Coordinates of C-alpha atoms in Angstrom, one line a residue:
M1 CA -18.4 -0.2 -36.5
T2 CA -18.1 -3.2 -34.4
S3 CA -20.1 -2.7 -31.5
I4 CA -19.1 -3.8 -27.9
P5 CA -20.8 -6.9 -26.2
L6 CA -22.3 -5.7 -23.0
L7 CA -21.1 -8.6 -21.0
L8 CA -17.7 -7.1 -22.1
L9 CA -18.8 -3.2 -20.7
V10 CA -20.1 -5.4 -17.3
G11 CA -16.1 -6.6 -16.3
V12 CA -14.8 -3.3 -18.1
A13 CA -16.7 -1.3 -15.2
V14 CA -16.4 -4.4 -12.4
A15 CA -12.2 -3.4 -13.3
A16 CA -13.5 0.1 -13.4
F17 CA -14.3 -0.2 -9.8
V18 CA -11.8 -1.8 -8.2
G19 CA -9.2 0.6 -9.5
F20 CA -11.1 3.6 -8.3
N21 CA -11.1 2.2 -4.8
I22 CA -7.9 1.3 -5.3
G23 CA -6.7 5.1 -5.8
G24 CA -8.4 6.5 -3.1
S25 CA -6.7 4.3 -0.8
N26 CA -3.2 3.8 -2.0
T27 CA -3.0 7.5 -2.5
G28 CA -3.4 8.6 1.7
V29 CA -1.1 5.9 2.5
A30 CA 1.0 7.1 -0.5
F31 CA 0.6 10.5 -0.1
G32 CA -0.8 11.2 3.4
P33 CA 2.8 12.1 4.6
A34 CA 4.0 14.8 2.4
V35 CA 0.1 16.8 2.0
G36 CA 0.2 16.4 6.1
S37 CA 3.3 17.9 6.5
G38 CA 2.3 20.9 3.7
A39 CA 5.1 19.6 1.3
V40 CA 2.2 19.0 -1.7
S41 CA -1.0 20.0 -2.3
K42 CA -4.0 17.0 -2.3
I43 CA -4.1 18.1 -5.9
G44 CA -0.3 17.6 -7.3
A45 CA -0.8 14.3 -4.8
G46 CA -3.3 12.8 -7.1
V47 CA -1.3 14.2 -10.3
L48 CA 1.8 12.5 -8.8
M49 CA -0.1 9.3 -7.4
T50 CA -1.9 9.1 -11.2
V51 CA 1.9 9.5 -13.2
F52 CA 4.0 6.8 -11.0
A53 CA 0.9 4.6 -10.5
F54 CA 1.2 4.3 -14.1
L55 CA 4.9 4.0 -14.3
G56 CA 5.0 1.4 -11.8
G57 CA 2.0 -0.4 -14.1
W58 CA 3.7 0.2 -17.1
T59 CA 6.9 -1.5 -16.2
V60 CA 7.4 -3.8 -13.2
G61 CA 3.2 -4.2 -12.7
R62 CA 3.3 -6.3 -15.8
R63 CA 4.6 -9.3 -14.8
V64 CA 2.5 -9.4 -11.7
V65 CA -0.4 -9.0 -14.2
T66 CA 0.9 -12.5 -15.9
T67 CA 1.2 -14.6 -12.8
L68 CA -2.3 -13.5 -11.4
G69 CA -3.8 -13.4 -15.4
S70 CA -2.0 -16.6 -17.0
N71 CA 0.3 -18.6 -14.5
L72 CA -1.6 -18.9 -11.4
V73 CA -4.4 -21.7 -13.1
V74 CA -3.3 -24.2 -15.8
G75 CA -5.1 -24.0 -18.6
D76 CA -7.3 -21.2 -20.0
P77 CA -10.5 -20.5 -17.4
F78 CA -10.5 -17.3 -17.6
T79 CA -13.7 -17.1 -19.5
L80 CA -15.6 -13.8 -19.5
P81 CA -18.0 -14.2 -16.6
V82 CA -15.7 -15.8 -14.3
S83 CA -13.3 -12.7 -14.7
I84 CA -16.0 -11.0 -14.1
G85 CA -17.1 -13.0 -10.9
V86 CA -13.2 -12.7 -9.4
L87 CA -13.0 -8.9 -10.2
F88 CA -16.6 -8.6 -8.0
F89 CA -14.8 -11.0 -5.2
I90 CA -11.9 -8.1 -5.1
G91 CA -14.4 -5.3 -5.6
G92 CA -16.3 -6.6 -2.5
A93 CA -13.2 -7.2 -0.3
L94 CA -12.4 -3.7 -0.8
F95 CA -15.9 -2.6 0.3
V96 CA -16.0 -5.1 3.4
S97 CA -12.2 -3.7 4.4
N98 CA -13.8 0.1 4.4
V99 CA -16.7 -1.1 6.6
F100 CA -15.1 -2.8 9.4
G101 CA -12.2 0.1 8.9
V102 CA -9.5 -2.8 8.4
P103 CA -7.0 -2.2 5.4
A104 CA -7.1 -5.5 4.0
S105 CA -4.8 -6.6 1.1
T106 CA -6.1 -6.3 -3.0
S107 CA -3.5 -8.1 -3.9
M108 CA -3.9 -10.9 -1.0
T109 CA -7.5 -11.3 -1.7
A110 CA -6.9 -10.7 -5.8
V111 CA -4.8 -14.7 -5.3
G112 CA -7.6 -16.0 -3.0
A113 CA -10.2 -16.1 -5.6
I114 CA -8.3 -17.2 -8.0
V115 CA -6.5 -19.9 -6.3
G116 CA -10.4 -20.4 -5.3
L117 CA -11.0 -20.7 -8.8
G118 CA -8.0 -23.4 -9.4
L119 CA -9.2 -25.9 -6.7
A120 CA -12.9 -25.5 -7.9
R121 CA -11.4 -26.4 -11.6
D122 CA -8.9 -28.6 -10.3
A123 CA -6.2 -26.5 -12.6
L124 CA -4.1 -25.2 -9.5
A125 CA -0.4 -24.1 -10.5
T126 CA 0.6 -25.4 -6.9
D127 CA 3.7 -24.8 -6.3
L128 CA 3.5 -21.0 -7.9
V129 CA 0.9 -20.9 -4.9
L130 CA 3.4 -22.1 -2.4
E131 CA 6.0 -20.0 -3.5
I132 CA 3.8 -17.1 -3.2
V133 CA 2.7 -17.6 -0.2
S134 CA 6.2 -18.6 1.3
W135 CA 6.8 -14.9 0.5
W136 CA 3.9 -13.7 2.1
I137 CA 5.2 -14.8 5.2
V138 CA 8.7 -14.0 4.8
A139 CA 8.6 -10.3 3.6
P140 CA 6.4 -8.8 6.1
L141 CA 8.9 -10.7 8.8
V142 CA 11.8 -8.8 7.1
A143 CA 9.9 -5.5 7.3
F144 CA 8.7 -6.1 11.0
W145 CA 13.1 -6.9 11.8
V146 CA 14.5 -4.3 9.6
S147 CA 12.4 -1.4 11.4
G148 CA 12.7 -2.7 14.4
V149 CA 16.8 -2.6 14.1
V150 CA 15.6 1.3 12.6
G151 CA 13.4 1.6 15.4
R152 CA 15.6 0.6 18.2
Y153 CA 19.3 2.2 16.9
A154 CA 18.7 5.0 14.2
Y155 CA 14.8 6.5 14.4
D156 CA 16.4 9.6 17.0
A157 CA 19.0 10.2 14.2
I158 CA 17.0 9.8 11.4
D159 CA 13.9 12.2 13.3
E160 CA 16.4 14.8 14.1
R161 CA 18.0 15.0 10.7
L162 CA 14.6 15.3 9.0
A163 CA 13.1 17.8 11.9
L164 CA 10.2 18.7 8.9
G165 CA 7.0 19.6 10.6
S166 CA 3.4 20.7 9.5
A167 CA 3.3 23.9 7.4
E168 CA 0.7 26.0 6.7
G169 CA -0.8 25.3 3.2
S170 CA 1.6 23.8 0.7
M171 CA 5.2 24.3 0.6
L172 CA 5.3 24.3 -2.6
A173 CA 4.2 27.5 -5.2
V174 CA 3.4 27.5 -9.0
D175 CA 5.4 29.9 -11.4
R176 CA 3.0 31.4 -14.0
S177 CA 4.8 34.1 -15.6
G178 CA 6.1 31.9 -18.2
T179 CA 5.1 29.8 -20.7
V180 CA 4.4 26.6 -19.0
P181 CA 4.0 26.8 -15.1
T182 CA 6.3 25.3 -13.1
P183 CA 6.7 23.8 -9.3
R184 CA 9.0 26.7 -6.9
L185 CA 9.3 26.5 -3.4
D186 CA 7.3 28.8 -2.0
D187 CA 9.4 31.9 -0.9
D188 CA 9.0 31.0 3.1
T189 CA 10.4 27.8 2.8
T190 CA 14.2 27.7 3.7
R191 CA 17.2 25.2 2.6
R192 CA 16.2 23.1 5.0
E193 CA 12.8 22.4 4.8
A194 CA 13.1 22.7 0.8
T195 CA 15.7 19.3 1.3
G196 CA 12.6 17.7 3.5
V197 CA 10.1 18.2 0.6
V198 CA 12.1 16.9 -1.7
L199 CA 12.8 13.8 0.3
V200 CA 9.2 13.7 1.4
V201 CA 7.7 14.1 -2.2
G202 CA 10.2 11.7 -3.5
I203 CA 10.0 8.7 -1.3
A204 CA 5.9 9.3 -1.9
C205 CA 6.3 9.2 -5.3
F206 CA 8.4 6.0 -5.3
M207 CA 5.5 4.2 -2.6
A208 CA 3.2 5.6 -5.8
F209 CA 5.3 3.5 -8.3
S210 CA 5.3 0.2 -5.6
A211 CA 1.6 0.8 -5.4
G212 CA 1.0 0.8 -9.3
A213 CA 3.7 -2.2 -9.4
S214 CA 1.5 -4.6 -7.4
N215 CA -1.8 -3.5 -7.5
V216 CA -2.4 -2.7 -11.4
A217 CA -2.9 -6.4 -11.7
N218 CA -5.6 -7.0 -9.4
A219 CA -8.3 -4.4 -11.2
V220 CA -7.2 -6.1 -14.6
A221 CA -5.4 -9.1 -14.2
P222 CA -8.5 -11.6 -15.2
L223 CA -9.6 -9.7 -18.3
V224 CA -6.2 -9.5 -19.3
G225 CA -5.6 -13.5 -19.0
S226 CA -9.1 -14.0 -20.4
G227 CA -7.9 -12.3 -23.7
Q228 CA -10.7 -9.7 -23.6
L229 CA -8.2 -7.1 -23.2
S230 CA -4.2 -6.5 -24.5
M231 CA -1.8 -6.0 -21.6
N232 CA -1.1 -2.7 -22.7
A233 CA -5.3 -1.3 -22.8
G234 CA -5.3 -3.5 -19.2
I235 CA -2.6 -1.3 -17.8
L236 CA -4.2 2.0 -18.9
L237 CA -7.2 1.3 -17.7
A238 CA -6.2 0.5 -14.5
A239 CA -3.7 3.4 -14.0
G240 CA -6.3 5.8 -15.2
T241 CA -9.3 4.8 -12.7
I242 CA -6.6 4.5 -10.1
G243 CA -5.8 7.9 -11.5
V244 CA -9.7 9.1 -11.2
G245 CA -9.5 7.4 -7.6
A246 CA -6.9 9.7 -6.4
L247 CA -8.1 13.0 -7.6
T248 CA -11.1 12.5 -6.4
I249 CA -11.9 10.4 -3.2
A250 CA -8.6 9.8 -2.0
R251 CA -8.9 13.8 -1.0
R252 CA -11.0 11.9 2.3
T253 CA -7.7 9.7 3.4
L254 CA -5.4 12.4 2.6
D255 CA -7.3 14.8 5.6
T256 CA -7.4 11.3 7.6
M257 CA -4.0 10.3 7.5
G258 CA -2.7 14.1 7.5
E259 CA -4.8 14.4 10.6
G260 CA -3.4 10.9 12.1
L261 CA 0.4 11.9 11.9
T262 CA 0.3 13.5 15.2
E263 CA 0.2 9.2 15.8
L264 CA 2.4 8.1 13.1
P265 CA 5.3 11.3 13.1
L266 CA 6.5 11.6 10.2
A267 CA 10.1 10.5 10.5
A268 CA 8.3 6.9 11.4
A269 CA 6.0 7.6 8.4
L270 CA 8.8 7.8 5.9
V271 CA 11.0 4.7 7.6
V272 CA 7.7 2.8 7.1
A273 CA 7.4 4.0 3.4
V274 CA 10.8 3.0 2.2
V275 CA 10.7 -0.4 3.7
S276 CA 7.2 -1.5 2.3
A277 CA 7.9 0.1 -1.2
S278 CA 11.4 -1.7 -1.2
L279 CA 9.9 -4.4 -0.9
V280 CA 7.2 -4.4 -3.0
T281 CA 9.0 -3.2 -5.7
A282 CA 11.4 -6.1 -5.7
L283 CA 8.9 -8.5 -5.0
S284 CA 6.7 -7.2 -8.1
A285 CA 10.2 -7.4 -10.1
I286 CA 9.9 -11.2 -9.7
G287 CA 6.1 -11.3 -10.7
I288 CA 5.3 -12.0 -6.7
P289 CA 1.7 -10.2 -5.7
A290 CA 3.0 -8.5 -2.1
S291 CA 0.8 -6.6 0.0
F292 CA 1.6 -3.4 0.6
V293 CA -1.1 -3.0 3.4
V294 CA 0.2 -6.2 5.5
I295 CA 3.8 -5.4 4.9
A296 CA 3.4 -1.9 5.9
T297 CA 1.3 -2.0 8.7
M298 CA 4.5 -5.1 10.2
S299 CA 6.9 -2.0 9.5
T300 CA 4.9 -0.1 11.4
V301 CA 4.8 -2.2 14.2
G302 CA 8.6 -3.3 14.2
L303 CA 9.1 0.3 14.3
G304 CA 6.9 0.9 17.3
W305 CA 8.4 -2.1 18.6
G306 CA 12.2 -1.1 18.4
R307 CA 11.2 2.2 19.8
A308 CA 9.1 0.7 22.2
T309 CA 12.3 -2.1 23.3
R310 CA 14.8 1.4 23.8
A311 CA 12.2 3.2 25.6
E312 CA 11.9 0.3 28.1
G313 CA 15.7 0.2 28.2
E314 CA 16.1 4.2 28.9
L315 CA 13.5 3.2 31.9
L316 CA 15.7 0.5 32.9
V317 CA 18.4 2.7 33.2
E318 CA 17.2 5.5 35.5
A319 CA 15.7 2.8 37.8
D320 CA 18.9 1.6 38.5
D321 CA 19.8 5.5 38.7
V322 CA 17.5 7.6 40.7
V323 CA 17.8 10.8 40.3
E324 CA 15.5 13.7 42.4
G325 CA 13.4 15.4 40.1
M326 CA 13.8 12.3 37.3
T327 CA 11.0 12.2 34.5
E328 CA 9.4 9.6 32.5
P329 CA 10.4 9.6 28.8
D330 CA 7.9 11.8 26.9
V331 CA 6.4 8.9 24.9
A332 CA 4.4 5.9 26.6
V333 CA 5.9 2.3 25.9
D334 CA 2.4 1.3 24.9
D335 CA 2.1 3.9 22.9
L336 CA 4.4 2.8 20.5
Y337 CA 3.4 -0.9 20.4
R338 CA 0.2 -2.4 21.0
P339 CA 0.2 -6.1 20.9
W340 CA -3.2 -6.9 20.7
A341 CA -4.2 -4.3 18.8
T342 CA -1.8 -5.1 16.8
L343 CA -3.0 -9.2 16.5
R344 CA -6.6 -8.3 15.4
V345 CA -5.5 -6.3 12.5
V346 CA -3.2 -9.1 11.0
V347 CA -6.2 -11.8 11.8
L348 CA -8.4 -9.7 10.3
Q349 CA -6.3 -8.5 7.3
N350 CA -5.8 -12.6 6.6
A351 CA -9.9 -13.2 7.0
V352 CA -10.5 -11.3 4.1
P353 CA -8.4 -13.4 1.6
A354 CA -9.8 -16.2 3.3
V355 CA -13.3 -15.8 2.6
A356 CA -12.9 -14.6 -0.8
T357 CA -10.9 -17.7 -1.5
V358 CA -13.6 -20.3 0.2
G359 CA -16.7 -17.8 -1.6
A360 CA -14.6 -18.1 -5.0
Y361 CA -14.4 -21.9 -4.8
L362 CA -17.9 -22.6 -3.7
L363 CA -19.3 -20.2 -6.7
F364 CA -16.8 -21.5 -9.4
S365 CA -17.4 -25.5 -8.0
V366 CA -21.0 -25.0 -9.1
W367 CA -21.3 -22.8 -12.0

C-alpha cells in the first residue's frame, strides 16, 4: 500500500479549508434571496449549491484551473511547498475579509498570489496578466451600467411582475408517499407564487453554477498545476469541500442574507444575480478568473444608482408642479446609492489582492 506524503496531506487540507470557506460565503450570496423569501429551505439551498457548484467546476471551471495552474507563470513553478504557500495566501484573504466584514475576491487574491510568485521567479506571463486585469476593469463597469439602465427604466416593472414577498417557512414540501421522496409546492402556494419560486430558485442555481465555475480553481489550481492532483480529482476535492461549507457554516450567511432582504429587495437581488452570474460564467468560459464579489458589488451599486437617478427625476418633476399635500417618494435617494460607502468597499476589495501579491512576492523572493 502506497503511503501519501505528509506534505501532500497538508496541501490537500489547506485546499479543503479554502473550498470550505468558499462554500460558506458563496451559498449565502447565491441562495440568500431564495431562503429569505421561503422558496427553499437552508438544507435544500446547501444541497443545490453543492450540485450546481460541482457542475460549474466540472464543465466551465476547468479552463480557469488551467489558467491559474499552468498559464499564468511560465515553466513549472508549482512545487508542492510553493502550492501550499499560495493556498495559504488565499485562505488568509478569506479570513481577513471575514474579520473586517468586507467580502474580498478569492479569484483576485488567487491571481495576485500567483502573480507575486511569477514576479519573484521572473517567469510571469505578462500578456495574460494584462488580459485578465483588463477584464477585471471592463466586467464591473458593464455590470454597473447594465444594472443602472435596468434600475432606471425597468426595475419598477420587474418588481411589480415578480411581486413575491417572504413566506412563513418554505414554499416547497416533500412528498414521501411514493418510493422516492419528491419535492412539491406547498398546498397554500398560489400559481403566481409558484412561478416566483421557480424563478428565484432557478436563478440561485445559476449563481451556484457560476460560483463553481470561477471558484473551484481558487481552491485547487496550485495543486493541479504542480501535478500533485489530477484535474478531475482537484475538481472533486474543491466541489466536495464547497458542499460541506454550504451545508454547515453557510447557515449563518443564509440567515444574514435572508434578514437583509429589507435593504436589498427580492427583485433587486434577482437583477444583481442575473447580471453578475452571466458575466462570471462568460468570463470563466474563456478561462478568465472572475470576481463574483466585485462584479456583484458594482451591479448592486449600478442598480441603486439607476433607481436613485429615477427618484431624483421624480422629485424634480414634483418640485416644478407643486400640489397641496404632496409627499416625497417612499425610498430616499441616499438609501439607494451611497458613494462614500461604495468607495470604501471597492478600495478594500482591491487592497486584499494587492497585499497578497506583495506578500507572495516577498516570500518567494527569499524562498
